[in-house]
Short mmCIF file of C-alpha atoms in Angstrom, two decimals:
data_model
loop_
_atom_site.label_atom_id
_atom_site.label_comp_id
_atom_site.label_asym_id
_atom_site.label_seq_id
_atom_site.Cartn_x
_atom_site.Cartn_y
_atom_site.Cartn_z
CA MET A 30 -72.09 149.03 -10.79
CA SER A 31 -70.46 151.82 -9.83
CA SER A 32 -66.91 152.69 -9.37
CA SER A 33 -67.27 153.24 -5.42
CA THR A 34 -68.96 149.92 -5.32
CA SER A 35 -66.89 147.63 -7.73
CA PRO A 36 -64.53 145.25 -5.63
CA ALA A 37 -60.90 147.15 -6.06
CA SER A 38 -57.77 145.09 -7.17
CA THR A 39 -55.57 146.13 -4.19
CA CYS A 40 -56.41 146.03 -0.60
CA HIS A 41 -57.06 149.41 0.54
CA ASN A 42 -55.96 147.99 4.40
CA CYS A 43 -52.81 146.39 3.83
CA ASN A 44 -52.34 147.15 -0.13
CA ALA A 45 -51.66 143.57 -0.95
CA ASP A 46 -53.08 142.09 -3.84
CA ALA A 47 -56.66 141.42 -3.78
CA PRO A 48 -58.68 140.29 -7.25
CA GLY A 49 -61.69 139.15 -5.31
CA ASN A 50 -64.30 140.43 -2.96
CA PHE A 51 -62.08 139.73 0.11
CA CYS A 52 -58.44 140.52 1.10
CA SER A 53 -56.37 136.91 1.40
CA VAL A 54 -54.17 138.84 3.82
CA CYS A 55 -56.27 140.77 6.21
CA GLY A 56 -59.70 139.65 5.13
CA GLN A 57 -60.98 143.25 4.70
CA THR A 58 -63.63 143.54 2.03
CA THR A 59 -62.65 144.97 -1.06
CA THR A 60 -66.04 146.20 -1.97
CA LEU A 61 -66.03 149.77 -0.14
CA HIS A 62 -68.74 151.82 0.06
CA MET A 63 -70.33 154.26 2.63
CA PRO A 64 -72.73 152.11 5.34
CA SER A 65 -76.10 152.84 5.77
CA ALA A 66 -77.84 153.37 8.82
CA ARG A 67 -79.19 150.05 8.57
CA GLU A 68 -75.83 148.35 7.68
CA PHE A 69 -74.71 149.96 10.56
CA LEU A 70 -77.52 148.67 12.81
CA HIS A 71 -77.04 145.15 11.47
CA GLU A 72 -73.49 144.95 11.87
CA PHE A 73 -73.59 146.22 15.62
CA VAL A 74 -76.34 143.65 16.50
CA ALA A 75 -74.25 140.92 14.61
CA HIS A 76 -71.46 141.55 16.80
CA TYR A 77 -73.09 141.86 19.80
CA VAL A 78 -75.02 138.76 19.44
CA ALA A 79 -71.93 136.76 18.29
CA LEU A 80 -70.17 138.35 21.49
CA GLU A 81 -73.11 137.62 23.82
CA GLY A 82 -73.24 134.05 22.44
CA LYS A 83 -69.32 133.61 23.14
CA LEU A 84 -70.17 135.14 26.65
CA TRP A 85 -72.80 132.53 27.98
CA ARG A 86 -71.08 129.93 26.51
CA THR A 87 -67.87 130.61 28.32
CA LEU A 88 -69.72 131.37 31.66
CA ALA A 89 -71.55 128.09 31.41
CA LEU A 90 -68.24 125.97 31.56
CA LEU A 91 -66.37 128.20 33.63
CA LEU A 92 -69.17 127.99 36.34
CA PHE A 93 -70.33 124.55 36.26
CA ARG A 94 -67.84 122.38 34.77
CA PRO A 95 -64.60 122.44 36.31
CA GLY A 96 -61.86 122.68 33.96
CA ALA A 97 -63.89 122.36 30.90
CA LEU A 98 -63.19 125.60 29.81
CA SER A 99 -59.52 125.06 30.07
CA ASN A 100 -59.45 121.61 28.19
CA GLU A 101 -61.52 123.34 25.35
CA TYR A 102 -59.01 125.97 24.88
CA ILE A 103 -55.86 123.20 25.11
CA ALA A 104 -57.78 121.10 22.47
CA GLY A 105 -57.94 123.90 19.65
CA ARG A 106 -61.78 124.78 20.13
CA ARG A 107 -61.24 128.46 20.69
CA VAL A 108 -63.62 130.59 18.47
CA ARG A 109 -66.81 129.42 20.18
CA TYR A 110 -65.69 131.21 23.69
CA VAL A 111 -64.30 134.47 25.06
CA GLU A 112 -60.41 134.60 25.44
CA PRO A 113 -58.95 133.67 28.65
CA LEU A 114 -57.13 137.20 29.34
CA ARG A 115 -60.20 138.95 28.89
CA VAL A 116 -62.34 136.79 30.99
CA TYR A 117 -59.79 136.88 33.60
CA LEU A 118 -59.28 140.92 33.46
CA THR A 119 -63.39 141.51 33.26
CA PHE A 120 -64.20 139.33 36.29
CA SER A 121 -61.16 140.87 38.08
CA ILE A 122 -62.18 144.34 37.64
CA LEU A 123 -65.96 143.53 38.20
CA PHE A 124 -64.44 141.94 41.52
CA PHE A 125 -62.77 144.50 42.92
CA ALA A 126 -65.58 147.25 41.88
CA ILE A 127 -68.04 145.46 43.63
CA LEU A 128 -65.95 145.15 46.63
CA LYS A 129 -64.94 148.50 46.87
CA PHE A 130 -68.49 150.00 46.92
CA SER A 131 -69.98 147.22 48.74
CA SER A 132 -68.12 146.94 51.86
CA PRO A 133 -64.76 149.21 51.45
CA ALA A 134 -63.38 149.18 54.63
CA VAL A 135 -64.99 145.88 56.28
CA PHE A 136 -61.61 143.42 55.93
CA LEU A 137 -58.70 146.12 56.36
CA THR A 138 -59.98 147.50 59.56
CA VAL A 139 -56.63 148.05 62.08
CA HIS A 140 -58.22 146.10 64.69
CA GLY A 141 -54.72 146.10 66.26
CA GLN A 142 -54.59 149.59 66.88
CA GLN A 143 -58.21 149.77 68.07
CA ALA A 144 -57.27 147.10 70.55
CA GLN A 145 -54.43 149.05 71.60
CA ALA A 146 -56.32 152.27 72.10
CA SER A 147 -58.96 150.08 74.17
CA ALA A 148 -56.41 148.56 76.37
CA HIS A 149 -53.87 151.50 76.79
CA GLY A 150 -55.92 154.37 76.08
CA PRO A 151 -55.64 156.94 73.48
CA ARG A 152 -52.37 158.78 75.20
CA GLN A 153 -49.98 155.86 74.24
CA ILE A 154 -51.64 155.83 70.50
CA GLN A 155 -50.44 159.59 70.11
CA GLU A 156 -46.89 159.23 71.05
CA ASN A 157 -46.23 156.67 68.20
CA LYS A 158 -43.50 155.08 69.48
CA PRO A 159 -41.85 152.08 66.85
CA SER A 160 -41.11 148.77 68.36
CA PRO A 161 -37.76 147.27 68.20
CA ILE A 162 -38.53 145.40 65.01
CA GLN A 163 -39.62 148.70 63.74
CA VAL A 164 -36.69 150.65 64.69
CA SER A 165 -34.37 147.42 63.28
CA ILE A 166 -36.31 147.85 60.10
CA LEU A 167 -35.84 151.11 59.51
CA GLY A 168 -32.28 151.39 60.50
CA GLN A 169 -31.37 148.96 57.56
CA THR A 170 -33.74 150.56 55.29
CA PRO A 171 -32.77 154.32 55.16
CA THR A 172 -35.34 155.36 52.14
CA LEU A 173 -38.41 154.20 54.32
CA PRO A 174 -38.11 156.18 57.57
CA GLN A 175 -39.80 159.20 56.87
CA GLN A 176 -42.92 157.72 54.79
CA TRP A 177 -43.23 155.09 57.94
CA GLN A 178 -42.94 158.08 60.62
CA ASP A 179 -45.32 160.13 58.62
CA PHE A 180 -47.76 157.32 58.57
CA GLU A 181 -47.36 156.72 62.49
CA GLN A 182 -48.14 160.68 62.86
CA LEU A 183 -51.68 159.99 60.96
CA PRO A 184 -54.61 159.70 63.14
CA THR A 185 -56.35 156.06 63.60
CA ALA A 186 -59.03 156.84 61.16
CA GLU A 187 -56.36 158.51 58.14
CA LYS A 188 -54.66 155.48 58.41
CA GLN A 189 -56.80 152.99 57.99
CA LYS A 190 -58.08 154.89 54.85
CA LEU A 191 -54.64 155.04 53.44
CA VAL A 192 -54.54 150.98 53.72
CA VAL A 193 -57.71 150.36 52.36
CA ASP A 194 -57.20 153.13 49.43
CA SER A 195 -53.82 151.42 48.92
CA PHE A 196 -55.41 148.12 48.76
CA TYR A 197 -57.62 149.14 45.92
CA HIS A 198 -55.33 150.92 43.99
CA TYR A 199 -52.86 148.34 43.67
CA ALA A 200 -54.26 145.14 44.50
CA PRO A 201 -55.65 144.28 40.97
CA TYR A 202 -52.33 144.92 39.74
CA ALA A 203 -50.66 142.75 42.21
CA MET A 204 -53.44 140.12 41.60
CA PHE A 205 -52.50 139.82 37.92
CA CYS A 206 -48.94 139.81 38.51
CA LEU A 207 -49.40 136.66 40.63
CA MET A 208 -50.87 134.93 37.82
CA PRO A 209 -47.36 133.81 36.21
CA LEU A 210 -46.26 132.59 39.64
CA PHE A 211 -49.67 130.83 39.94
CA ALA A 212 -48.76 129.07 36.63
CA LEU A 213 -45.27 128.58 37.81
CA PHE A 214 -46.21 126.48 41.11
CA LEU A 215 -48.37 124.54 38.74
CA LYS A 216 -45.47 123.73 36.44
CA ILE A 217 -43.27 122.44 39.07
CA LEU A 218 -46.09 120.63 40.71
CA TYR A 219 -46.82 118.89 37.28
CA LEU A 220 -42.87 118.41 36.48
CA GLY A 221 -43.10 115.46 33.97
CA SER A 222 -46.15 115.85 32.69
CA GLY A 223 -45.23 117.03 29.47
CA ARG A 224 -47.41 120.34 30.41
CA ARG A 225 -45.79 123.65 28.55
CA TYR A 226 -45.94 126.89 31.03
CA GLY A 227 -48.65 128.58 28.69
CA GLU A 228 -51.27 125.75 29.40
CA HIS A 229 -50.41 126.31 33.21
CA PHE A 230 -50.99 129.82 32.65
CA LEU A 231 -54.19 129.25 30.64
CA PHE A 232 -55.40 127.37 33.60
CA ALA A 233 -54.51 129.55 36.37
CA LEU A 234 -56.33 132.39 34.56
CA HIS A 235 -59.41 130.59 34.24
CA ALA A 236 -59.42 129.16 37.71
CA ASN A 237 -58.73 132.77 39.25
CA ALA A 238 -61.67 134.29 36.65
CA PHE A 239 -63.88 132.06 38.58
CA ALA A 240 -62.68 132.55 42.15
CA PHE A 241 -63.42 136.53 41.30
CA ILE A 242 -67.03 135.66 40.02
CA MET A 243 -67.71 133.36 43.10
CA MET A 244 -66.15 136.33 45.78
CA ALA A 245 -68.25 138.74 43.84
CA LEU A 246 -71.49 136.73 44.28
CA MET A 247 -70.66 136.29 47.90
CA THR A 248 -70.10 139.52 48.27
CA LEU A 249 -73.49 140.64 46.67
CA ILE A 250 -75.81 138.12 48.29
CA PRO A 251 -76.81 138.79 52.09
CA VAL A 252 -78.35 135.18 52.37
CA ASN A 253 -75.79 133.16 54.14
CA ILE A 254 -76.96 129.91 53.31
CA ILE A 255 -76.15 130.97 49.81
CA ARG A 256 -72.90 132.31 50.62
CA LEU A 257 -72.08 129.10 52.31
CA THR A 258 -72.96 127.18 49.17
CA LEU A 259 -71.11 129.38 46.93
CA GLY A 260 -67.95 129.28 49.31
CA ALA A 261 -68.33 125.37 49.17
CA TRP A 262 -68.46 125.45 45.61
CA LEU A 263 -65.48 127.89 45.37
CA LEU A 264 -63.54 125.52 47.73
CA ALA A 265 -64.34 122.25 45.62
CA TYR A 266 -63.92 123.75 42.18
CA LEU A 267 -60.10 123.93 42.02
CA PRO A 268 -59.11 120.76 42.78
CA TRP A 269 -62.10 119.30 40.68
CA ALA A 270 -60.90 121.28 37.89
CA MET A 271 -57.12 120.40 38.19
CA TRP A 272 -58.16 116.62 38.30
CA ARG A 273 -59.84 116.95 35.05
CA VAL A 274 -56.98 118.91 33.13
CA TYR A 275 -54.03 117.58 34.67
CA ARG A 276 -55.67 113.91 34.99
CA SER A 277 -53.88 112.77 37.59
CA GLY A 278 -55.07 110.26 40.64
CA LYS A 279 -57.30 111.96 43.07
CA LEU A 280 -54.96 111.47 46.29
CA ALA A 281 -52.17 113.14 44.05
CA THR A 282 -54.60 116.12 42.99
CA VAL A 283 -55.77 116.73 46.55
CA CYS A 284 -52.38 116.81 47.60
CA ARG A 285 -50.87 118.96 45.15
CA TRP A 286 -53.96 121.49 45.62
CA LEU A 287 -53.01 121.70 49.28
CA VAL A 288 -49.46 122.62 48.05
CA LEU A 289 -50.81 124.88 45.76
CA MET A 290 -53.04 126.62 48.08
CA ALA A 291 -50.17 127.05 50.95
CA ALA A 292 -47.69 128.66 48.53
CA TYR A 293 -50.30 130.85 46.85
CA GLY A 294 -51.94 131.95 49.92
CA ILE A 295 -48.21 133.13 51.28
CA ALA A 296 -47.51 134.79 47.80
CA MET A 297 -50.86 136.53 48.27
CA SER A 298 -50.38 137.83 51.36
CA LEU A 299 -47.04 139.13 50.55
CA ALA A 300 -48.75 141.06 47.74
CA ILE A 301 -51.44 142.40 49.93
CA LEU A 302 -48.73 143.81 52.36
CA ALA A 303 -46.58 145.05 49.38
CA CYS A 304 -49.91 146.71 47.99
CA ILE A 305 -50.16 148.58 51.32
CA ALA A 306 -46.59 149.14 51.74
CA ILE A 307 -46.35 150.74 48.27
CA GLY A 308 -49.43 153.18 48.96
CA VAL A 309 -47.85 154.32 52.11
CA MET A 310 -44.09 154.85 50.60
CA LEU A 311 -45.74 156.73 47.41
CA ARG A 312 -48.26 158.89 50.28
CA HIS A 313 -47.99 162.78 49.31
#
């Protein structure tokens, strides 16, 4: 055997003592040589098949067995599934991409301005007079008036575009920042259960990843009956998952779910408003 293919006594990766074929510290092989094209292909296919297998196992549990993926991870059976954070980030990015390119302005149209225009005519809209509430807010917050005035001076179409662009730019970050809050709500709702905060955070990632998948499918599929079915599954999924993971009574689970949805709904609404406000304030 040539020196280029014989095991090294020292790991080239971490410099630890490695007398065998593999380093006991980092796991890298000590038999080094330049791989052939066939070896490159074999390594790629093996890695892809392993990742694909993980993905399908993860999706099967995530989509069709509420709470099962979280239970598997908590029980320590983790290597066979895709990591929770990667699952969340993947489907979060996918959802917002689908939403942006499928119907970018469907739900963010400024209906209030359209209604005002139809009721009072275009002249009053062009005047852009702030309401007493706006004057009060601007009077208490000296850093906002100029940005708000600039926004008020924009034509309606440009206002709508700025709102939509602000949402798509900041909403993915805002939703991710809400995950610790979602977990905190669970922690409060299940005080005395002995669950650590990390377990609640894990459940939050899985539950919201599932929600992103369902909403992406509902955006892509135009058939109303399928959308209705997906919406019903989305509605039933979270309390079912909570019941399986936290193992409390069904009535107690439903009550906790209602409180969780109310609190998280308020937090999410405020986060979306914050995204739009940040977009307006940072507009150049």
